[in-house]
Structures are given as C-alpha cells and as structure tokens.
Amino acid sequence: MENEYGLIGYKLSHSFSQKYFTEKFRTDGIENSVYHLFELDSIYEFPALLQAHPNLKGLNVTIPYKEAIIPFLDELEPATARIGAVNVIKFDNGRLIGHNSDYQGFMQSLQHFYPCFPLSQALVLGTGGAAKAVIAALEYLNISYKVVSREKKPGHLTYEELTAGFMSSVSLIINATPVGTFPKEDEAPAIPYHLLSSHHYLYDLVYNPAETLFMKRGKEMGAKTINGYEMLCLQAEVAWQIWQS
C-alpha cells in the first residue's frame, strides 16, 4: 500500500510540489510513495479528503488555506503557532500537527542573497500567510521591517505612503503577495519603482514566471533580484524532514 503525500490549495495546475516530490522519490529511492494535488473549492472539503485518503502521511498547504486550515488541526508546533500560518501538516498517530517550513526556507535563502548588516530595514509587501512566515524569519535575523497592505490597517503602510525618503531608508523589499504569478505575469506590486537603485535587494516569493515584472522593473533600476524557487526547494526539504521525524 502506497504512502500518500500531497498539496491542498486552490488552482494547483502550476504547482511546484508534485514535480519536486515525485522526482525526489525517484532519485532518493523512496519506494511506495506518491504525491497528489488536492484542489479544494472550500476548506470545508478537508474532512472528506481525509476520509477518502486514509494512507496520507503528510500534506503541504498553499494559498488560500494557510490560515483557514488551522481550526481543522489538533495542534500547532510552537513556532508555527506564533506565525499563525501553516504550510505543512504532519500525521502523527491520528493527530494532525501544523508546521511552517516557509519561514525556514525563506530564512535560509535570504541569507544566501542578502547581506544582513546591522540596522537593515525591510519592506514586506502583503499580509497573508506567506508574509507571516517572512516576518518570522526577519525577526529571527533581527532585521527590522514595515508591512505594506493595499488597505489602511493599524501598524501597516499603504503603497501610497512609500515616499522617496522612506524608500531610500529601505534596502530589502519582499513581495509576499501572489501578484505577478502566471498567468498574470504582466502585473506587479504598486511600489514606486523609479525610487529603486543599486542599494536595493528585491526578493519575490513568486517563482512562476522565473523573472517577474517586479524583478524586471527592479533590475532596470540597478536592484539585485531573486525569485522564490530556492526558498521552495529549501522549504520542501524541511517539510520532508518534518514528515519523517
């Protein structure tokens, strides 16, 4: 009987995970294991999914269910509880334990890309589950940050508030929104790109397309850029370690 793993989310046809884990099973000689894509129109379909797949050993969670999945779980790993978003579910003797490998994958990748110097200031675009994981990593690395949202919220900036003076004080800008993802690759977060320079580092969690419009426009102004592919690979390996622990 096969061990089943999978990804739950909405609109998964362009998912990275199935290809990654299928290849991992093959190259690492992991037998009797399969990775599925489970598209859910609503998070309330989750219990029926569990009943239909009794051999599930682990799940990944993606947009838009990283926060909505929490009430369906038995427990959250402590760091995940602080983050408030789940992207990995471990099946542990009938209990569902929520974990977050996004923040570890992002943190490892960021350390390869960005010189985390003292008094670094970051700008996090977005307020969803991915942004929460990014913020957890920044706090661990002692990088100060501001969050930008489309609507005015307490403690957050709006895109209209990104002045020339503020943009010059920021060195790292992280797109933690899905804006620019295929098939809407002609879109980009509404930051003032004309205020960017070689002083800036742009990290886009989007990985499809490989170079987003956010990255292209930043590169045109001399900024250094990276997409989310390395983060995805790193967080996937962390997820596998969680499932096997």
mmCIF file of C-alpha atoms in Angstrom:
data_model
loop_
_atom_site.group_PDB
_atom_site.id
_atom_site.type_symbol
_atom_site.label_atom_id
_atom_site.label_comp_id
_atom_site.label_asym_id
_atom_site.label_seq_id
_atom_site.Cartn_x
_atom_site.Cartn_y
_atom_site.Cartn_z
ATOM 1 C CA MET A 1 0.000 0.000 0.000
ATOM 2 C CA GLU A 2 1.370 3.397 -1.026
ATOM 3 C CA ASN A 3 2.238 6.173 1.391
ATOM 4 C CA GLU A 4 0.385 9.250 0.216
ATOM 5 C CA TYR A 5 1.537 12.845 0.429
ATOM 6 C CA GLY A 6 0.023 15.879 -1.224
ATOM 7 C CA LEU A 7 -0.746 19.554 -1.525
ATOM 8 C CA ILE A 8 -4.044 21.221 -0.692
ATOM 9 C CA GLY A 9 -4.949 24.569 -2.169
ATOM 10 C CA TYR A 10 -6.979 26.186 -4.910
ATOM 11 C CA LYS A 11 -5.970 26.124 -8.604
ATOM 12 C CA LEU A 12 -2.905 23.883 -8.387
ATOM 13 C CA SER A 13 -2.229 23.076 -12.033
ATOM 14 C CA HIS A 14 1.060 25.010 -11.998
ATOM 15 C CA SER A 15 2.239 23.674 -8.648
ATOM 16 C CA PHE A 16 5.917 23.079 -7.957
ATOM 17 C CA SER A 17 5.381 20.497 -5.215
ATOM 18 C CA GLN A 18 4.174 17.457 -7.129
ATOM 19 C CA LYS A 19 7.034 17.571 -9.611
ATOM 20 C CA TYR A 20 9.570 18.176 -6.837
ATOM 21 C CA PHE A 21 8.494 15.320 -4.589
ATOM 22 C CA THR A 22 7.892 12.869 -7.426
ATOM 23 C CA GLU A 23 11.448 13.489 -8.585
ATOM 24 C CA LYS A 24 12.722 13.234 -5.001
ATOM 25 C CA PHE A 25 11.033 9.861 -4.531
ATOM 26 C CA ARG A 26 12.682 8.626 -7.732
ATOM 27 C CA THR A 27 16.197 9.955 -7.180
ATOM 28 C CA ASP A 28 16.338 9.083 -3.457
ATOM 29 C CA GLY A 29 14.952 5.587 -3.984
ATOM 30 C CA ILE A 30 11.902 6.239 -1.798
ATOM 31 C CA GLU A 31 9.511 3.406 -2.651
ATOM 32 C CA ASN A 32 5.734 3.054 -2.325
ATOM 33 C CA SER A 33 5.222 6.802 -2.056
ATOM 34 C CA VAL A 34 3.125 9.123 -4.210
ATOM 35 C CA TYR A 35 2.401 12.861 -4.168
ATOM 36 C CA HIS A 36 -1.034 14.201 -5.171
ATOM 37 C CA LEU A 37 -2.521 17.609 -5.877
ATOM 38 C CA PHE A 38 -5.770 18.131 -3.951
ATOM 39 C CA GLU A 39 -7.681 21.141 -5.249
ATOM 40 C CA LEU A 40 -10.314 22.227 -2.726
ATOM 41 C CA ASP A 41 -13.024 24.710 -3.653
ATOM 42 C CA SER A 42 -13.525 25.273 0.081
ATOM 43 C CA ILE A 43 -11.527 24.399 3.196
ATOM 44 C CA TYR A 44 -14.660 22.657 4.441
ATOM 45 C CA GLU A 45 -13.903 19.872 1.938
ATOM 46 C CA PHE A 46 -10.838 18.950 4.006
ATOM 47 C CA PRO A 47 -12.506 16.352 6.306
ATOM 48 C CA ALA A 48 -13.878 14.477 3.289
ATOM 49 C CA LEU A 49 -10.397 14.453 1.757
ATOM 50 C CA LEU A 50 -9.015 12.805 4.894
ATOM 51 C CA GLN A 51 -11.709 10.144 4.805
ATOM 52 C CA ALA A 52 -11.059 9.414 1.124
ATOM 53 C CA HIS A 53 -7.285 9.053 1.625
ATOM 54 C CA PRO A 54 -6.613 7.050 4.808
ATOM 55 C CA ASN A 55 -2.970 6.442 3.783
ATOM 56 C CA LEU A 56 -1.975 10.111 3.949
ATOM 57 C CA LYS A 57 1.333 10.632 5.755
ATOM 58 C CA GLY A 58 1.805 14.346 5.186
ATOM 59 C CA LEU A 59 0.343 17.376 3.449
ATOM 60 C CA ASN A 60 1.547 20.724 2.210
ATOM 61 C CA VAL A 61 -0.830 23.690 2.333
ATOM 62 C CA THR A 62 -0.839 26.637 -0.042
ATOM 63 C CA ILE A 63 -2.947 29.670 -0.966
ATOM 64 C CA PRO A 64 -5.607 30.380 0.196
ATOM 65 C CA TYR A 65 -5.718 27.897 3.077
ATOM 66 C CA LYS A 66 -2.556 28.508 5.153
ATOM 67 C CA GLU A 67 -4.586 30.214 7.862
ATOM 68 C CA ALA A 68 -8.009 28.684 7.210
ATOM 69 C CA ILE A 69 -6.661 25.152 7.838
ATOM 70 C CA ILE A 70 -5.781 25.862 11.480
ATOM 71 C CA PRO A 71 -9.202 25.062 13.054
ATOM 72 C CA PHE A 72 -9.079 21.602 11.431
ATOM 73 C CA LEU A 73 -5.803 20.656 13.141
ATOM 74 C CA ASP A 74 -5.237 19.093 16.540
ATOM 75 C CA GLU A 75 -2.119 21.039 17.432
ATOM 76 C CA LEU A 76 0.332 23.655 16.163
ATOM 77 C CA GLU A 77 4.077 23.375 16.605
ATOM 78 C CA PRO A 78 5.079 26.328 18.861
ATOM 79 C CA ALA A 79 6.885 28.443 16.245
ATOM 80 C CA THR A 80 4.003 27.848 13.833
ATOM 81 C CA ALA A 81 1.508 28.986 16.455
ATOM 82 C CA ARG A 82 3.418 32.262 16.756
ATOM 83 C CA ILE A 83 3.461 32.717 12.978
ATOM 84 C CA GLY A 84 -0.248 31.946 12.610
ATOM 85 C CA ALA A 85 0.055 30.172 9.258
ATOM 86 C CA VAL A 86 0.521 26.508 8.332
ATOM 87 C CA ASN A 87 2.082 25.086 5.184
ATOM 88 C CA VAL A 88 2.940 21.573 6.433
ATOM 89 C CA ILE A 89 0.690 19.042 8.164
ATOM 90 C CA LYS A 90 2.223 16.062 9.906
ATOM 91 C CA PHE A 91 0.092 12.973 10.542
ATOM 92 C CA ASP A 92 1.148 11.725 13.971
ATOM 93 C CA ASN A 93 -0.732 8.682 15.319
ATOM 94 C CA GLY A 94 -4.098 10.010 14.218
ATOM 95 C CA ARG A 95 -3.357 13.615 15.184
ATOM 96 C CA LEU A 96 -2.815 16.441 12.707
ATOM 97 C CA ILE A 97 0.072 18.721 13.687
ATOM 98 C CA GLY A 98 0.536 22.048 11.893
ATOM 99 C CA HIS A 99 4.039 23.202 10.991
ATOM 100 C CA ASN A 100 5.534 26.022 8.954
ATOM 101 C CA SER A 101 8.550 25.285 6.758
ATOM 102 C CA ASP A 102 8.137 28.504 4.743
ATOM 103 C CA TYR A 103 9.924 30.662 7.284
ATOM 104 C CA GLN A 104 12.887 28.278 7.467
ATOM 105 C CA GLY A 105 13.138 28.012 3.677
ATOM 106 C CA PHE A 106 12.880 31.775 3.268
ATOM 107 C CA MET A 107 15.414 32.454 6.013
ATOM 108 C CA GLN A 108 17.998 30.080 4.546
ATOM 109 C CA SER A 109 17.526 31.510 1.057
ATOM 110 C CA LEU A 110 17.630 35.118 2.267
ATOM 111 C CA GLN A 111 20.956 34.510 3.997
ATOM 112 C CA HIS A 112 22.386 33.377 0.644
ATOM 113 C CA PHE A 113 21.095 36.516 -1.101
ATOM 114 C CA TYR A 114 21.077 39.448 1.285
ATOM 115 C CA PRO A 115 23.892 40.780 3.494
ATOM 116 C CA CYS A 116 22.069 41.013 6.826
ATOM 117 C CA PHE A 117 24.001 44.005 8.107
ATOM 118 C CA PRO A 118 23.181 45.935 11.311
ATOM 119 C CA LEU A 119 20.279 48.402 11.056
ATOM 120 C CA SER A 120 18.899 46.647 7.969
ATOM 121 C CA GLN A 121 15.386 47.757 7.114
ATOM 122 C CA ALA A 122 12.975 45.589 5.111
ATOM 123 C CA LEU A 123 9.653 46.200 3.439
ATOM 124 C CA VAL A 124 7.200 43.281 3.379
ATOM 125 C CA LEU A 125 4.520 43.504 0.708
ATOM 126 C CA GLY A 126 1.401 41.611 1.796
ATOM 127 C CA THR A 127 -0.307 40.486 4.972
ATOM 128 C CA GLY A 128 -1.256 36.840 4.312
ATOM 129 C CA GLY A 129 0.229 33.545 5.428
ATOM 130 C CA ALA A 130 3.369 33.915 3.305
ATOM 131 C CA ALA A 131 4.007 37.371 4.760
ATOM 132 C CA LYS A 132 3.684 35.982 8.282
ATOM 133 C CA ALA A 133 6.382 33.410 7.554
ATOM 134 C CA VAL A 134 8.635 36.118 6.096
ATOM 135 C CA ILE A 135 8.137 38.287 9.172
ATOM 136 C CA ALA A 136 9.057 35.382 11.470
ATOM 137 C CA ALA A 137 12.320 34.934 9.577
ATOM 138 C CA LEU A 138 13.130 38.662 9.652
ATOM 139 C CA GLU A 139 12.514 38.779 13.394
ATOM 140 C CA TYR A 140 14.781 35.769 13.931
ATOM 141 C CA LEU A 141 17.516 37.535 11.923
ATOM 142 C CA ASN A 142 16.958 40.832 13.770
ATOM 143 C CA ILE A 143 16.046 42.680 10.584
ATOM 144 C CA SER A 144 13.572 45.487 11.230
ATOM 145 C CA TYR A 145 10.641 45.745 8.827
ATOM 146 C CA LYS A 146 7.490 47.549 7.792
ATOM 147 C CA VAL A 147 4.452 45.844 6.270
ATOM 148 C CA VAL A 148 2.594 47.245 3.263
ATOM 149 C CA SER A 149 -1.030 46.427 2.514
ATOM 150 C CA ARG A 150 -3.457 47.676 -0.103
ATOM 151 C CA GLU A 151 -5.852 48.882 2.581
ATOM 152 C CA LYS A 152 -5.029 51.054 5.561
ATOM 153 C CA LYS A 153 -4.552 48.900 8.666
ATOM 154 C CA PRO A 154 -3.148 49.714 12.114
ATOM 155 C CA GLY A 155 0.640 49.457 12.077
ATOM 156 C CA HIS A 156 0.799 48.951 8.292
ATOM 157 C CA LEU A 157 1.712 51.262 5.454
ATOM 158 C CA THR A 158 -0.199 51.659 2.214
ATOM 159 C CA TYR A 159 1.512 51.791 -1.167
ATOM 160 C CA GLU A 160 0.657 55.486 -1.382
ATOM 161 C CA GLU A 161 2.782 56.127 1.729
ATOM 162 C CA LEU A 162 6.036 54.857 0.174
ATOM 163 C CA THR A 163 7.764 58.217 -0.141
ATOM 164 C CA ALA A 164 11.218 58.917 -1.578
ATOM 165 C CA GLY A 165 12.628 59.369 1.914
ATOM 166 C CA PHE A 166 11.184 56.089 3.124
ATOM 167 C CA MET A 167 12.320 54.124 0.066
ATOM 168 C CA SER A 168 15.879 55.374 0.497
ATOM 169 C CA SER A 169 15.871 54.059 4.073
ATOM 170 C CA VAL A 170 14.867 50.543 2.984
ATOM 171 C CA SER A 171 17.329 48.083 1.469
ATOM 172 C CA LEU A 172 15.292 44.851 1.239
ATOM 173 C CA ILE A 173 11.853 44.595 -0.391
ATOM 174 C CA ILE A 174 9.999 41.276 -0.253
ATOM 175 C CA ASN A 175 6.960 40.516 -2.379
ATOM 176 C CA ALA A 176 4.926 38.131 -0.221
ATOM 177 C CA THR A 177 1.801 38.537 -2.366
ATOM 178 C CA PRO A 178 0.783 36.415 -5.361
ATOM 179 C CA VAL A 179 0.819 39.491 -7.621
ATOM 180 C CA GLY A 180 2.728 38.738 -10.826
ATOM 181 C CA THR A 181 2.165 34.971 -10.740
ATOM 182 C CA PHE A 182 1.413 33.179 -14.039
ATOM 183 C CA PRO A 183 -0.893 33.737 -15.891
ATOM 184 C CA LYS A 184 -0.984 37.354 -14.653
ATOM 185 C CA GLU A 185 2.718 37.959 -15.196
ATOM 186 C CA ASP A 186 2.021 41.459 -16.576
ATOM 187 C CA GLU A 187 1.162 42.645 -13.045
ATOM 188 C CA ALA A 188 3.480 43.866 -10.282
ATOM 189 C CA PRO A 189 3.082 45.275 -6.770
ATOM 190 C CA ALA A 190 2.464 49.020 -6.859
ATOM 191 C CA ILE A 191 5.709 50.233 -5.296
ATOM 192 C CA PRO A 192 7.460 53.356 -6.697
ATOM 193 C CA TYR A 193 9.989 51.557 -8.908
ATOM 194 C CA HIS A 194 11.564 54.833 -10.054
ATOM 195 C CA LEU A 195 12.890 55.258 -6.497
ATOM 196 C CA LEU A 196 14.856 51.988 -6.578
ATOM 197 C CA SER A 197 18.637 51.834 -7.019
ATOM 198 C CA SER A 198 21.617 49.506 -6.687
ATOM 199 C CA HIS A 199 21.138 49.957 -2.927
ATOM 200 C CA HIS A 200 18.041 47.727 -3.045
ATOM 201 C CA TYR A 201 17.539 43.958 -2.894
ATOM 202 C CA LEU A 202 14.235 42.623 -4.248
ATOM 203 C CA TYR A 203 13.060 39.183 -3.133
ATOM 204 C CA ASP A 204 9.969 37.823 -4.898
ATOM 205 C CA LEU A 205 8.349 34.748 -3.351
ATOM 206 C CA VAL A 206 6.726 34.147 -6.751
ATOM 207 C CA TYR A 207 8.667 31.608 -8.851
ATOM 208 C CA ASN A 208 6.477 31.303 -11.964
ATOM 209 C CA PRO A 209 7.487 33.147 -14.111
ATOM 210 C CA ALA A 210 11.168 32.841 -13.218
ATOM 211 C CA GLU A 211 11.603 36.590 -13.656
ATOM 212 C CA THR A 212 8.545 38.529 -12.561
ATOM 213 C CA LEU A 213 7.688 42.061 -13.588
ATOM 214 C CA PHE A 214 8.548 43.100 -10.009
ATOM 215 C CA MET A 215 12.041 41.718 -10.561
ATOM 216 C CA LYS A 216 12.408 43.154 -14.092
ATOM 217 C CA ARG A 217 11.448 46.652 -13.038
ATOM 218 C CA GLY A 218 13.784 46.475 -10.061
ATOM 219 C CA LYS A 219 16.656 45.198 -12.188
ATOM 220 C CA GLU A 220 16.152 48.096 -14.621
ATOM 221 C CA MET A 221 16.922 50.451 -11.716
ATOM 222 C CA GLY A 222 20.035 48.500 -10.685
ATOM 223 C CA ALA A 223 18.479 46.489 -7.846
ATOM 224 C CA LYS A 224 19.570 42.925 -7.120
ATOM 225 C CA THR A 225 16.770 40.374 -7.526
ATOM 226 C CA ILE A 226 15.859 36.778 -6.709
ATOM 227 C CA ASN A 227 12.714 34.693 -7.133
ATOM 228 C CA GLY A 228 11.165 32.169 -4.765
ATOM 229 C CA TYR A 229 12.433 28.950 -6.335
ATOM 230 C CA GLU A 230 15.330 28.378 -3.937
ATOM 231 C CA MET A 231 13.026 29.051 -0.988
ATOM 232 C CA LEU A 232 10.557 26.490 -2.331
ATOM 233 C CA CYS A 233 13.226 23.811 -2.617
ATOM 234 C CA LEU A 234 14.547 24.532 0.868
ATOM 235 C CA GLN A 235 11.107 24.568 2.500
ATOM 236 C CA ALA A 236 10.194 21.324 0.706
ATOM 237 C CA GLU A 237 13.217 19.599 2.233
ATOM 238 C CA VAL A 238 12.249 20.915 5.670
ATOM 239 C CA ALA A 239 8.711 19.580 5.100
ATOM 240 C CA TRP A 240 10.094 16.127 4.264
ATOM 241 C CA GLN A 241 12.184 16.156 7.430
ATOM 242 C CA ILE A 242 9.076 17.034 9.450
ATOM 243 C CA TRP A 243 7.081 14.171 7.915
ATOM 244 C CA GLN A 244 9.877 11.686 8.601
ATOM 245 C CA SER A 245 10.647 12.799 12.162
#
